[in-house]
Amino acid sequence: MPNDPARARIPHVARRSGAILGRITLFLLVWIGLALLIAAAMIRLLWGEITVGQVLLNLVSVETDGGGGALVWVGVLGIGVLPLVITAGIALSVRFRRRIRRLRGDHDRAWRSPWLMRAVASAAAASTVVLGTASFATAVGLADHINAGNSEYDLSDHYLQPRITGDEQKRNVVLIYLEAGEATLEDEALFEKDAFAPLKDVTAADAGWQSVEDLRQYEGGGWTMSGLTSTQCGIPLAGATSAASSGALGELREGDEAYLGGTTCLGDVLDDHGYTNVFLGGASSSFAEKDNFLASHGYTQIKGLADWRAAGESASSFRSDWGLSDQRLMARAKDELDELHADSVRTGAPFNLSVLTLDTHEPVHVFDYCDVDTQDQATSVFSCSMAQVAGFVEHMEEQGYLEDTAVVIMGDHLKPVNTGDAFQEQLEDHPDRSIFNRIWIPGGGADATLRKGVDQLSMYPTLLEVAGLTLSDGQAGVGVSAFSSQVPEDSAQSLSPAVYSELLRSRSSEFYSEAWDDAATPGSPGTLD
């Protein structure tokens, strides 16, 4: 039936369906490209250089309450809503202009031929996707992530489980992480004043305090969870893709999987030797899976934002984006320390109290307790935070706790210097940046000389020795204790800087598959030989 109207309409319907599908695909590509472009711009603005692992392990865990605050909504609106609105606006504009042209009867103009317009639109959409993909890949270091998979080096060749050969001298430990505690802020030639002066006054070398000269952030680190895991587990925080491929990352989000469950960390060893491990922080404990990490590694009490609210802290003591002020956090830490120390005296069991400060987290926030006496508010905020920590140290000294309790104070990472952050001009191109730290060991520990220039990974075995545990060869993880004057030849710390850098950035898939696997935990950690 050559004149069948139904059959005659089939090509028209097919063309029409193809055109609609083409437009949908076109606008979908525009939306994806814009989302990637905006995401890349936000990452550069808010976090600077990050890694694929950081995206998987940290950025996806931000929270509106005590874990980023307004930044979460900025991300939702900027990456989720804004590209959709722009794409919808483009689609409506194209449709409106097409309708106007049809009404005017000028749709047959040669320079507006459908094929030409489709080619231009397709090229524009493709360019948006390519530019967005390239920008996002650069922002998260995708090329480095891919190159890391081709490295000939693997952490499993250098990783060592901590072997404790004696605990007769074990002692209480107080571990204080200073948010963005960079030692460069001591330089009065660069800044309006020495932001660490209040803390330095109560941790002077002539009073018996020590420090690791030139303590380095490990290459690839630079955020709080990387600071916690590197100094407490002795390995770079990475392997998220290995965890994701094994399903561990998904279970981690649901709270069913241990965080680095196949790795022996500081809390594990201390718990195995009778310590009570307690953690206090001002932000939400669940931000970036911090509570999961700590609970997975020997910490039995973890207190954060929700606990301080439940305890009746006043609204003025909180900042809406992150949490409790350092003034109130350190007051709570004093109370916690008093209880822990009293229990330790009564039972003879040691404790580890770990605290993470908050006030110096970007963006700059000035609490009522802090008097701003500098042109740059951030300088005063740092100084006020250090004064609160100094007050805590003074409390320890007044109560006599320093006689049987070791203290380690150190920054969790260097100060971020992203666009809009405080001190960007002073720090961005600074050639010699290091992490502030102070160490107190009761009973003459100051006689030991600390090896200079170690990075955060060597702080893990250092902390074990600070606790009074005897550590075989001074090694744990891929680090070597700063108390060890010599570095074993087979240690990662003996590698050349270039090789060591590549080792830390290597994918080490097999190593991290086991590190994130609960079942891979090798027996009881840190037991006596």
Short mmCIF file of C-alpha atoms in Angstrom, two decimals:
data_model
loop_
_atom_site.label_atom_id
_atom_site.label_comp_id
_atom_site.label_asym_id
_atom_site.label_seq_id
_atom_site.Cartn_x
_atom_site.Cartn_y
_atom_site.Cartn_z
CA MET A 1 0.00 0.00 0.00
CA PRO A 2 2.28 2.77 -1.29
CA ASN A 3 -0.03 5.58 -0.18
CA ASP A 4 -0.58 4.32 3.40
CA PRO A 5 -0.55 7.50 5.59
CA ALA A 6 0.59 5.55 8.66
CA ARG A 7 3.69 4.24 6.90
CA ALA A 8 4.42 7.68 5.52
CA ARG A 9 4.47 9.10 9.05
CA ILE A 10 7.12 6.63 10.32
CA PRO A 11 10.15 8.53 8.93
CA HIS A 12 8.72 11.77 10.31
CA VAL A 13 8.22 10.25 13.78
CA ALA A 14 11.72 8.74 13.69
CA ARG A 15 13.26 12.06 12.72
CA ARG A 16 11.24 13.85 15.37
CA SER A 17 12.27 11.34 18.07
CA GLY A 18 15.89 11.56 16.99
CA ALA A 19 15.80 15.35 17.17
CA ILE A 20 14.32 15.28 20.68
CA LEU A 21 16.85 12.70 21.84
CA GLY A 22 19.64 14.77 20.33
CA ARG A 23 18.49 17.90 22.18
CA ILE A 24 18.26 15.99 25.47
CA THR A 25 21.76 14.61 24.98
CA LEU A 26 23.04 18.07 24.07
CA PHE A 27 21.64 19.72 27.19
CA LEU A 28 22.76 16.81 29.37
CA LEU A 29 26.32 17.35 28.15
CA VAL A 30 26.04 21.08 28.87
CA TRP A 31 24.80 20.31 32.40
CA ILE A 32 27.63 17.85 33.08
CA GLY A 33 30.26 20.23 31.72
CA LEU A 34 28.98 23.16 33.79
CA ALA A 35 28.79 21.02 36.94
CA LEU A 36 32.40 19.90 36.49
CA LEU A 37 33.57 23.45 35.76
CA ILE A 38 31.88 24.87 38.84
CA ALA A 39 33.09 21.98 41.00
CA ALA A 40 36.66 22.58 39.84
CA ALA A 41 36.40 26.31 40.54
CA MET A 42 34.99 25.66 44.04
CA ILE A 43 37.71 23.13 44.85
CA ARG A 44 40.40 25.60 43.81
CA LEU A 45 38.78 28.38 45.81
CA LEU A 46 37.99 26.46 48.99
CA TRP A 47 40.58 23.68 49.20
CA GLY A 48 43.31 24.38 46.65
CA GLU A 49 45.17 21.26 45.51
CA ILE A 50 43.47 18.05 46.62
CA THR A 51 43.63 14.38 45.66
CA VAL A 52 41.18 11.81 44.37
CA GLY A 53 41.46 10.02 47.70
CA GLN A 54 40.62 13.20 49.58
CA VAL A 55 37.50 13.62 47.48
CA LEU A 56 36.35 10.07 48.21
CA LEU A 57 37.27 10.02 51.89
CA ASN A 58 36.68 13.58 53.02
CA LEU A 59 34.68 15.92 50.82
CA VAL A 60 31.81 13.45 50.50
CA SER A 61 31.52 13.46 54.31
CA VAL A 62 30.92 17.17 54.87
CA GLU A 63 27.93 18.01 57.03
CA THR A 64 25.70 21.04 57.38
CA ASP A 65 26.02 20.85 61.16
CA GLY A 66 29.54 20.94 62.58
CA GLY A 67 31.23 19.71 59.44
CA GLY A 68 31.51 22.61 57.04
CA GLY A 69 28.25 24.42 57.67
CA ALA A 70 27.40 26.88 54.91
CA LEU A 71 30.05 25.34 52.64
CA VAL A 72 27.81 22.30 52.27
CA TRP A 73 24.94 24.41 50.98
CA VAL A 74 27.31 26.37 48.74
CA GLY A 75 28.36 23.04 47.24
CA VAL A 76 24.80 21.79 46.83
CA LEU A 77 23.66 25.03 45.22
CA GLY A 78 26.84 25.62 43.21
CA ILE A 79 27.41 22.11 41.87
CA GLY A 80 23.92 20.64 41.98
CA VAL A 81 21.45 23.47 41.39
CA LEU A 82 23.29 26.23 39.51
CA PRO A 83 24.35 24.09 36.48
CA LEU A 84 20.80 22.77 36.24
CA VAL A 85 19.36 26.28 36.32
CA ILE A 86 21.82 27.54 33.71
CA THR A 87 21.14 24.54 31.45
CA ALA A 88 17.39 24.96 31.83
CA GLY A 89 17.77 28.66 31.02
CA ILE A 90 19.72 27.88 27.85
CA ALA A 91 17.13 25.29 26.81
CA LEU A 92 14.24 27.70 27.36
CA SER A 93 16.08 30.48 25.55
CA VAL A 94 16.72 28.24 22.52
CA ARG A 95 13.11 27.10 22.48
CA PHE A 96 11.82 30.66 22.81
CA ARG A 97 14.02 31.94 19.99
CA ARG A 98 13.02 29.02 17.76
CA ARG A 99 9.36 29.79 18.41
CA ILE A 100 9.86 33.48 17.62
CA ARG A 101 11.60 32.63 14.36
CA ARG A 102 8.75 30.33 13.34
CA LEU A 103 6.19 33.03 14.07
CA ARG A 104 8.20 35.51 12.01
CA GLY A 105 8.64 33.01 9.18
CA ASP A 106 12.41 33.52 8.97
CA HIS A 107 13.48 29.99 9.87
CA ASP A 108 14.64 29.26 6.32
CA ARG A 109 17.49 31.77 6.31
CA ALA A 110 20.61 30.01 5.09
CA TRP A 111 22.80 31.12 8.01
CA ARG A 112 20.28 29.61 10.36
CA SER A 113 20.10 26.26 8.65
CA PRO A 114 19.17 23.48 11.12
CA TRP A 115 22.30 21.49 10.32
CA LEU A 116 24.59 24.46 10.90
CA MET A 117 22.90 25.37 14.17
CA ARG A 118 23.05 21.78 15.37
CA ALA A 119 26.74 21.60 14.52
CA VAL A 120 27.45 24.83 16.42
CA ALA A 121 25.40 23.68 19.41
CA SER A 122 27.08 20.28 19.46
CA ALA A 123 30.53 21.85 19.31
CA ALA A 124 29.66 24.22 22.17
CA ALA A 125 28.31 21.35 24.30
CA ALA A 126 31.36 19.20 23.60
CA SER A 127 33.69 22.08 24.44
CA THR A 128 31.92 22.61 27.75
CA VAL A 129 32.28 18.94 28.68
CA VAL A 130 35.93 18.80 27.64
CA LEU A 131 36.81 22.00 29.50
CA GLY A 132 34.85 20.93 32.58
CA THR A 133 36.39 17.46 32.62
CA ALA A 134 39.91 18.82 32.17
CA SER A 135 39.43 21.44 34.89
CA PHE A 136 37.99 18.95 37.36
CA ALA A 137 40.68 16.36 36.61
CA THR A 138 43.37 18.97 37.25
CA ALA A 139 41.71 20.17 40.46
CA VAL A 140 41.66 16.68 42.01
CA GLY A 141 45.04 15.57 40.66
CA LEU A 142 43.61 12.84 38.47
CA ALA A 143 46.77 12.60 36.37
CA ASP A 144 48.88 12.03 39.50
CA HIS A 145 46.37 9.42 40.66
CA ILE A 146 46.67 7.55 37.37
CA ASN A 147 50.45 7.82 37.36
CA ALA A 148 50.55 6.49 40.92
CA GLY A 149 49.02 3.27 39.65
CA ASN A 150 52.05 2.75 37.43
CA SER A 151 54.61 3.18 40.20
CA GLU A 152 57.05 0.34 40.82
CA TYR A 153 57.06 1.12 44.55
CA ASP A 154 54.63 -0.30 47.08
CA LEU A 155 54.14 0.56 50.75
CA SER A 156 53.92 -3.13 51.64
CA ASP A 157 57.67 -3.39 50.98
CA HIS A 158 58.40 -0.97 53.82
CA TYR A 159 55.45 -1.16 56.21
CA LEU A 160 56.16 -2.66 59.64
CA GLN A 161 53.73 -3.64 62.37
CA PRO A 162 54.82 -2.06 65.67
CA ARG A 163 56.60 -4.64 67.86
CA ILE A 164 56.56 -3.69 71.53
CA THR A 165 59.30 -5.37 73.55
CA GLY A 166 58.53 -3.77 76.91
CA ASP A 167 55.94 -1.60 78.65
CA GLU A 168 57.35 -1.29 82.16
CA GLN A 169 57.80 2.46 81.71
CA LYS A 170 54.40 3.17 80.17
CA ARG A 171 52.92 6.50 81.18
CA ASN A 172 49.83 8.63 80.65
CA VAL A 173 49.67 10.58 77.39
CA VAL A 174 47.98 13.83 76.43
CA LEU A 175 47.98 14.46 72.67
CA ILE A 176 46.78 17.84 71.41
CA TYR A 177 46.32 18.50 67.70
CA LEU A 178 46.37 22.18 66.74
CA GLU A 179 44.11 22.87 63.78
CA ALA A 180 46.35 24.18 60.96
CA GLY A 181 49.18 24.59 63.47
CA GLU A 182 51.98 25.71 61.18
CA ALA A 183 55.24 26.79 62.79
CA THR A 184 55.80 29.46 60.14
CA LEU A 185 53.27 31.62 62.00
CA GLU A 186 55.98 32.19 64.64
CA ASP A 187 57.79 34.49 62.21
CA GLU A 188 57.22 38.06 63.38
CA ALA A 189 58.91 39.37 60.24
CA LEU A 190 56.03 37.92 58.17
CA PHE A 191 53.15 38.38 60.60
CA GLU A 192 52.05 41.09 62.98
CA LYS A 193 53.06 39.00 65.96
CA ASP A 194 54.16 35.49 66.93
CA ALA A 195 50.84 33.64 67.07
CA PHE A 196 52.40 30.83 69.12
CA ALA A 197 53.92 33.09 71.79
CA PRO A 198 51.39 32.16 74.54
CA LEU A 199 52.02 28.45 74.02
CA LYS A 200 55.79 28.82 73.65
CA ASP A 201 55.95 30.63 76.99
CA VAL A 202 54.67 27.55 78.84
CA THR A 203 56.58 24.96 76.78
CA ALA A 204 60.07 26.43 76.90
CA ALA A 205 63.13 24.28 76.26
CA ASP A 206 64.77 25.41 79.52
CA ALA A 207 61.78 23.97 81.37
CA GLY A 208 62.35 20.55 79.80
CA TRP A 209 60.13 20.72 76.71
CA GLN A 210 61.46 19.41 73.41
CA SER A 211 60.48 19.76 69.79
CA VAL A 212 61.14 18.05 66.47
CA GLU A 213 62.95 20.65 64.46
CA ASP A 214 61.46 21.08 60.99
CA LEU A 215 58.56 18.62 61.40
CA ARG A 216 57.20 18.09 57.89
CA GLN A 217 53.75 17.44 56.56
CA TYR A 218 53.97 14.21 54.60
CA GLU A 219 53.72 14.60 50.85
CA GLY A 220 50.11 14.15 49.80
CA GLY A 221 48.71 15.16 53.21
CA GLY A 222 47.25 18.47 54.24
CA TRP A 223 43.85 17.95 55.90
CA THR A 224 42.75 16.89 59.36
CA MET A 225 42.05 13.20 58.75
CA SER A 226 45.35 12.81 56.93
CA GLY A 227 47.05 14.39 59.96
CA LEU A 228 45.31 12.05 62.40
CA THR A 229 45.91 8.85 60.45
CA SER A 230 49.50 9.63 59.46
CA THR A 231 50.60 10.42 63.02
CA GLN A 232 48.60 7.57 64.58
CA CYS A 233 48.98 4.84 61.92
CA GLY A 234 52.21 5.72 60.15
CA ILE A 235 50.81 5.54 56.62
CA PRO A 236 49.49 8.06 54.09
CA LEU A 237 45.71 8.34 54.11
CA ALA A 238 44.96 6.86 50.70
CA GLY A 239 43.67 3.72 49.05
CA ALA A 240 40.10 4.96 48.75
CA THR A 241 39.78 3.40 45.30
CA SER A 242 40.92 0.06 46.70
CA ALA A 243 38.36 0.39 49.47
CA ALA A 244 35.67 1.36 46.98
CA SER A 245 36.40 -1.57 44.68
CA SER A 246 36.18 -4.01 47.59
CA GLY A 247 32.95 -2.49 48.88
CA ALA A 248 34.57 -1.28 52.10
CA LEU A 249 34.02 2.39 51.28
CA GLY A 250 30.28 1.90 50.85
CA GLU A 251 30.04 -0.02 54.10
CA LEU A 252 32.11 2.69 55.78
CA ARG A 253 29.47 5.25 54.84
CA GLU A 254 26.85 3.01 56.47
CA GLY A 255 28.91 2.57 59.62
CA ASP A 256 29.35 -1.17 59.12
CA GLU A 257 33.03 -1.15 58.21
CA ALA A 258 36.07 -0.24 60.32
CA TYR A 259 38.12 2.72 59.13
CA LEU A 260 41.50 1.33 58.02
CA GLY A 261 40.43 -1.80 59.84
CA GLY A 262 43.39 -3.83 58.60
CA THR A 263 45.91 -1.37 60.05
CA THR A 264 47.37 -1.24 63.55
CA CYS A 265 47.31 2.32 64.88
CA LEU A 266 48.26 4.19 68.06
CA GLY A 267 44.96 3.57 69.83
CA ASP A 268 45.14 -0.15 69.07
CA VAL A 269 48.57 -0.52 70.65
CA LEU A 270 47.71 1.59 73.69
CA ASP A 271 44.43 -0.26 74.19
CA ASP A 272 46.31 -3.55 74.03
CA HIS A 273 48.57 -2.30 76.82
CA GLY A 274 45.77 -1.28 79.14
CA TYR A 275 45.21 2.35 78.20
CA THR A 276 41.89 4.16 78.24
CA ASN A 277 41.69 6.19 75.00
CA VAL A 278 39.52 9.33 74.96
CA PHE A 279 39.10 11.89 72.17
CA LEU A 280 37.64 15.40 72.43
CA GLY A 281 36.94 17.71 69.50
CA GLY A 282 34.83 20.79 68.92
CA ALA A 283 33.36 19.73 65.55
CA SER A 284 30.94 16.95 64.72
CA SER A 285 32.56 13.62 65.59
CA SER A 286 31.13 12.02 62.46
CA PHE A 287 32.61 14.58 60.08
CA ALA A 288 34.93 12.80 57.61
CA GLU A 289 34.32 9.52 59.51
CA LYS A 290 36.49 10.73 62.38
CA ASP A 291 34.45 8.84 64.98
CA ASN A 292 34.58 5.70 62.86
CA PHE A 293 38.36 5.90 62.62
CA LEU A 294 38.82 6.46 66.33
CA ALA A 295 36.31 3.79 67.38
CA SER A 296 37.98 1.36 64.99
CA HIS A 297 41.31 1.90 66.72
CA GLY A 298 40.93 1.63 70.46
CA TYR A 299 39.17 4.86 71.46
CA THR A 300 36.27 4.07 73.79
CA GLN A 301 35.08 7.65 74.38
CA ILE A 302 34.69 10.11 71.51
CA LYS A 303 33.11 13.47 72.30
CA GLY A 304 32.18 16.19 69.84
CA LEU A 305 29.60 18.78 68.90
CA ALA A 306 26.52 16.76 69.83
CA ASP A 307 27.95 15.95 73.26
CA TRP A 308 28.73 19.58 74.03
CA ARG A 309 25.22 20.64 73.07
CA ALA A 310 23.77 17.90 75.22
CA ALA A 311 26.01 19.06 78.07
CA GLY A 312 24.38 22.50 77.97
CA GLU A 313 27.06 24.67 76.37
CA SER A 314 25.66 28.11 75.53
CA ALA A 315 24.88 29.05 71.94
CA SER A 316 27.56 31.78 72.01
CA SER A 317 30.21 29.08 72.50
CA PHE A 318 29.56 27.60 69.06
CA ARG A 319 30.35 28.72 65.54
CA SER A 320 27.60 27.65 63.16
CA ASP A 321 29.88 26.11 60.54
CA TRP A 322 32.09 23.95 62.75
CA GLY A 323 31.42 23.76 66.46
CA LEU A 324 32.60 24.51 70.01
CA SER A 325 35.14 27.24 70.75
CA ASP A 326 38.61 26.32 71.94
CA GLN A 327 37.97 28.22 75.17
CA ARG A 328 35.15 25.87 76.12
CA LEU A 329 36.80 22.81 74.56
CA MET A 330 39.91 23.24 76.69
CA ALA A 331 37.75 23.83 79.76
CA ARG A 332 36.03 20.52 79.04
CA ALA A 333 39.42 18.92 78.44
CA LYS A 334 40.60 20.04 81.89
CA ASP A 335 37.57 18.37 83.50
CA GLU A 336 38.12 15.21 81.45
CA LEU A 337 41.80 15.13 82.36
CA ASP A 338 41.04 15.53 86.05
CA GLU A 339 38.72 12.51 85.93
CA LEU A 340 41.10 10.38 83.87
CA HIS A 341 44.06 11.16 86.08
CA ALA A 342 42.09 10.42 89.27
CA ASP A 343 40.98 7.08 87.82
CA SER A 344 44.54 6.31 86.76
CA VAL A 345 45.87 6.99 90.27
CA ARG A 346 43.17 4.77 91.74
CA THR A 347 43.46 1.86 89.29
CA GLY A 348 47.02 2.12 88.06
CA ALA A 349 45.81 1.98 84.45
CA PRO A 350 47.24 4.65 82.08
CA PHE A 351 45.19 6.86 79.76
CA ASN A 352 45.52 8.67 76.45
CA LEU A 353 43.57 11.92 76.12
CA SER A 354 43.59 13.26 72.55
CA VAL A 355 42.20 16.73 71.77
CA LEU A 356 41.68 18.53 68.44
CA THR A 357 41.31 22.32 68.47
CA LEU A 358 38.96 24.19 66.15
CA ASP A 359 39.13 27.99 66.31
CA THR A 360 41.84 28.32 63.67
CA HIS A 361 39.84 26.51 60.98
CA GLU A 362 38.96 28.63 57.94
CA PRO A 363 36.94 30.75 57.43
CA VAL A 364 38.11 33.11 60.16
CA HIS A 365 35.67 33.32 63.05
CA VAL A 366 36.20 35.52 66.11
CA PHE A 367 34.63 34.28 69.34
CA ASP A 368 33.67 36.77 72.05
CA TYR A 369 36.50 35.62 74.29
CA CYS A 370 39.14 36.70 71.76
CA ASP A 371 40.28 40.33 71.73
CA VAL A 372 41.44 41.25 68.23
CA ASP A 373 44.60 43.35 68.49
CA THR A 374 45.93 42.85 64.96
CA GLN A 375 44.92 44.22 61.58
CA ASP A 376 44.49 40.69 60.26
CA GLN A 377 41.89 39.00 62.47
CA ALA A 378 43.32 35.54 61.75
CA THR A 379 46.55 36.40 63.57
CA SER A 380 44.63 37.26 66.73
CA VAL A 381 42.44 34.16 66.41
CA PHE A 382 45.54 31.94 66.24
CA SER A 383 47.05 33.67 69.24
CA CYS A 384 43.81 33.35 71.24
CA SER A 385 43.58 29.65 70.44
CA MET A 386 47.18 29.07 71.52
CA ALA A 387 46.47 30.94 74.77
CA GLN A 388 43.68 28.46 75.53
CA VAL A 389 46.01 25.51 74.94
CA ALA A 390 48.64 27.24 77.09
CA GLY A 391 46.08 27.53 79.87
CA PHE A 392 45.50 23.78 79.64
CA VAL A 393 49.26 23.14 79.96
CA GLU A 394 49.39 25.43 82.99
CA HIS A 395 46.52 23.46 84.53
CA MET A 396 48.52 20.25 84.07
CA GLU A 397 51.54 21.79 85.74
CA GLU A 398 49.54 23.22 88.65
CA GLN A 399 47.88 19.84 89.29
CA GLY A 400 51.19 17.99 89.15
CA TYR A 401 50.14 15.93 86.13
CA LEU A 402 53.36 16.62 84.27
CA GLU A 403 55.15 14.39 86.77
CA ASP A 404 53.60 11.24 85.33
CA THR A 405 52.02 12.32 82.06
CA ALA A 406 53.70 12.83 78.70
CA VAL A 407 52.38 15.60 76.45
CA VAL A 408 52.61 16.01 72.69
CA ILE A 409 51.29 19.17 71.05
CA MET A 410 51.46 19.42 67.26
CA GLY A 411 49.63 20.83 64.26
CA ASP A 412 47.44 18.44 62.33
CA HIS A 413 48.64 19.90 59.01
CA LEU A 414 50.06 23.05 57.50
CA LYS A 415 47.90 26.15 57.18
CA PRO A 416 45.84 26.00 53.94
CA VAL A 417 46.68 28.80 51.51
CA ASN A 418 43.82 28.63 49.06
CA THR A 419 42.26 31.64 47.39
CA GLY A 420 40.64 33.76 50.06
CA ASP A 421 42.36 32.02 52.99
CA ALA A 422 44.23 34.04 55.59
CA PHE A 423 48.01 34.39 55.12
CA GLN A 424 47.94 33.24 51.51
CA GLU A 425 50.38 35.94 50.45
CA GLN A 426 52.88 35.11 53.22
CA LEU A 427 52.72 31.32 52.93
CA GLU A 428 51.96 30.40 49.33
CA ASP A 429 55.54 30.66 48.10
CA HIS A 430 57.30 30.23 51.43
CA PRO A 431 60.30 27.90 50.92
CA ASP A 432 60.50 26.40 54.42
CA ARG A 433 57.16 25.49 55.98
CA SER A 434 56.92 23.14 58.95
CA ILE A 435 54.50 21.99 61.66
CA PHE A 436 54.60 23.40 65.18
CA ASN A 437 55.23 20.81 67.89
CA ARG A 438 56.20 20.43 71.53
CA ILE A 439 56.95 17.25 73.49
CA TRP A 440 57.09 16.74 77.25
CA ILE A 441 58.39 13.53 78.80
CA PRO A 442 58.44 13.31 82.60
CA GLY A 443 61.51 12.02 84.38
CA GLY A 444 64.41 13.31 82.34
CA GLY A 445 63.24 12.45 78.81
CA ALA A 446 64.55 15.79 77.63
CA ASP A 447 68.06 14.34 77.54
CA ALA A 448 67.21 12.52 74.30
CA THR A 449 67.94 14.31 71.04
CA LEU A 450 65.15 14.32 68.47
CA ARG A 451 66.04 13.73 64.83
CA LYS A 452 65.26 16.81 62.78
CA GLY A 453 63.32 16.93 59.53
CA VAL A 454 61.05 13.93 60.10
CA ASP A 455 57.57 13.95 58.61
CA GLN A 456 54.20 13.09 60.14
CA LEU A 457 54.54 9.38 59.38
CA SER A 458 57.46 9.11 61.81
CA MET A 459 55.36 10.65 64.58
CA TYR A 460 53.53 7.33 64.99
CA PRO A 461 56.55 5.44 66.41
CA THR A 462 57.58 8.64 68.20
CA LEU A 463 54.24 8.72 70.05
CA LEU A 464 54.60 5.07 71.04
CA GLU A 465 57.96 5.83 72.61
CA VAL A 466 56.62 8.99 74.22
CA ALA A 467 54.08 6.71 75.92
CA GLY A 468 56.99 4.81 77.46
CA LEU A 469 56.66 1.69 75.33
CA THR A 470 59.84 0.02 74.10
CA LEU A 471 59.60 -0.24 70.33
CA SER A 472 61.73 -2.64 68.33
CA ASP A 473 64.14 -0.71 66.08
CA GLY A 474 62.06 2.41 66.69
CA GLN A 475 59.91 1.56 63.67
CA ALA A 476 56.17 1.46 63.07
CA GLY A 477 54.19 1.91 59.87
CA VAL A 478 56.64 3.41 57.40
CA GLY A 479 58.08 5.76 59.99
CA VAL A 480 61.10 5.75 62.28
CA SER A 481 60.87 7.36 65.73
CA ALA A 482 62.36 10.83 66.03
CA PHE A 483 64.16 9.49 69.11
CA SER A 484 66.19 7.17 66.84
CA SER A 485 69.40 8.89 65.80
CA GLN A 486 70.01 6.33 63.05
CA VAL A 487 67.58 5.26 60.36
CA PRO A 488 67.63 1.53 59.45
CA GLU A 489 68.91 0.95 55.92
CA ASP A 490 65.78 -0.98 54.87
CA SER A 491 63.40 1.69 56.13
CA ALA A 492 61.35 3.91 53.85
CA GLN A 493 62.96 6.82 55.68
CA SER A 494 66.35 5.85 54.21
CA LEU A 495 65.15 6.27 50.62
CA SER A 496 66.19 9.23 48.50
CA PRO A 497 63.71 12.14 48.59
CA ALA A 498 62.53 11.43 45.04
CA VAL A 499 61.95 7.72 45.64
CA TYR A 500 60.32 8.38 49.02
CA SER A 501 57.97 10.86 47.39
CA GLU A 502 56.98 8.35 44.74
CA LEU A 503 56.48 5.68 47.39
CA LEU A 504 54.07 7.87 49.36
CA ARG A 505 52.11 8.68 46.22
CA SER A 506 52.09 5.15 44.83
CA ARG A 507 48.70 3.47 44.50
CA SER A 508 49.91 0.44 46.53
CA SER A 509 46.65 -1.32 45.70
CA GLU A 510 47.44 -4.60 47.42
CA PHE A 511 48.62 -2.85 50.58
CA TYR A 512 45.56 -0.60 50.84
CA SER A 513 43.16 -3.42 50.01
CA GLU A 514 44.41 -5.11 53.18
CA ALA A 515 44.63 -1.85 55.11
CA TRP A 516 40.92 -1.22 54.56
CA ASP A 517 39.96 -4.85 55.19
CA ASP A 518 38.88 -5.80 58.74
CA ALA A 519 39.79 -9.43 58.18
CA ALA A 520 43.38 -8.49 57.34
CA THR A 521 44.27 -7.33 60.85
CA PRO A 522 47.28 -9.47 61.77
CA GLY A 523 46.54 -10.81 65.23
CA SER A 524 46.83 -8.80 68.43
CA PRO A 525 48.55 -5.47 67.75
CA GLY A 526 51.72 -4.46 69.48
CA THR A 527 51.89 -7.40 71.87
CA LEU A 528 55.01 -8.00 73.91
CA ASP A 529 57.64 -10.17 72.22
#
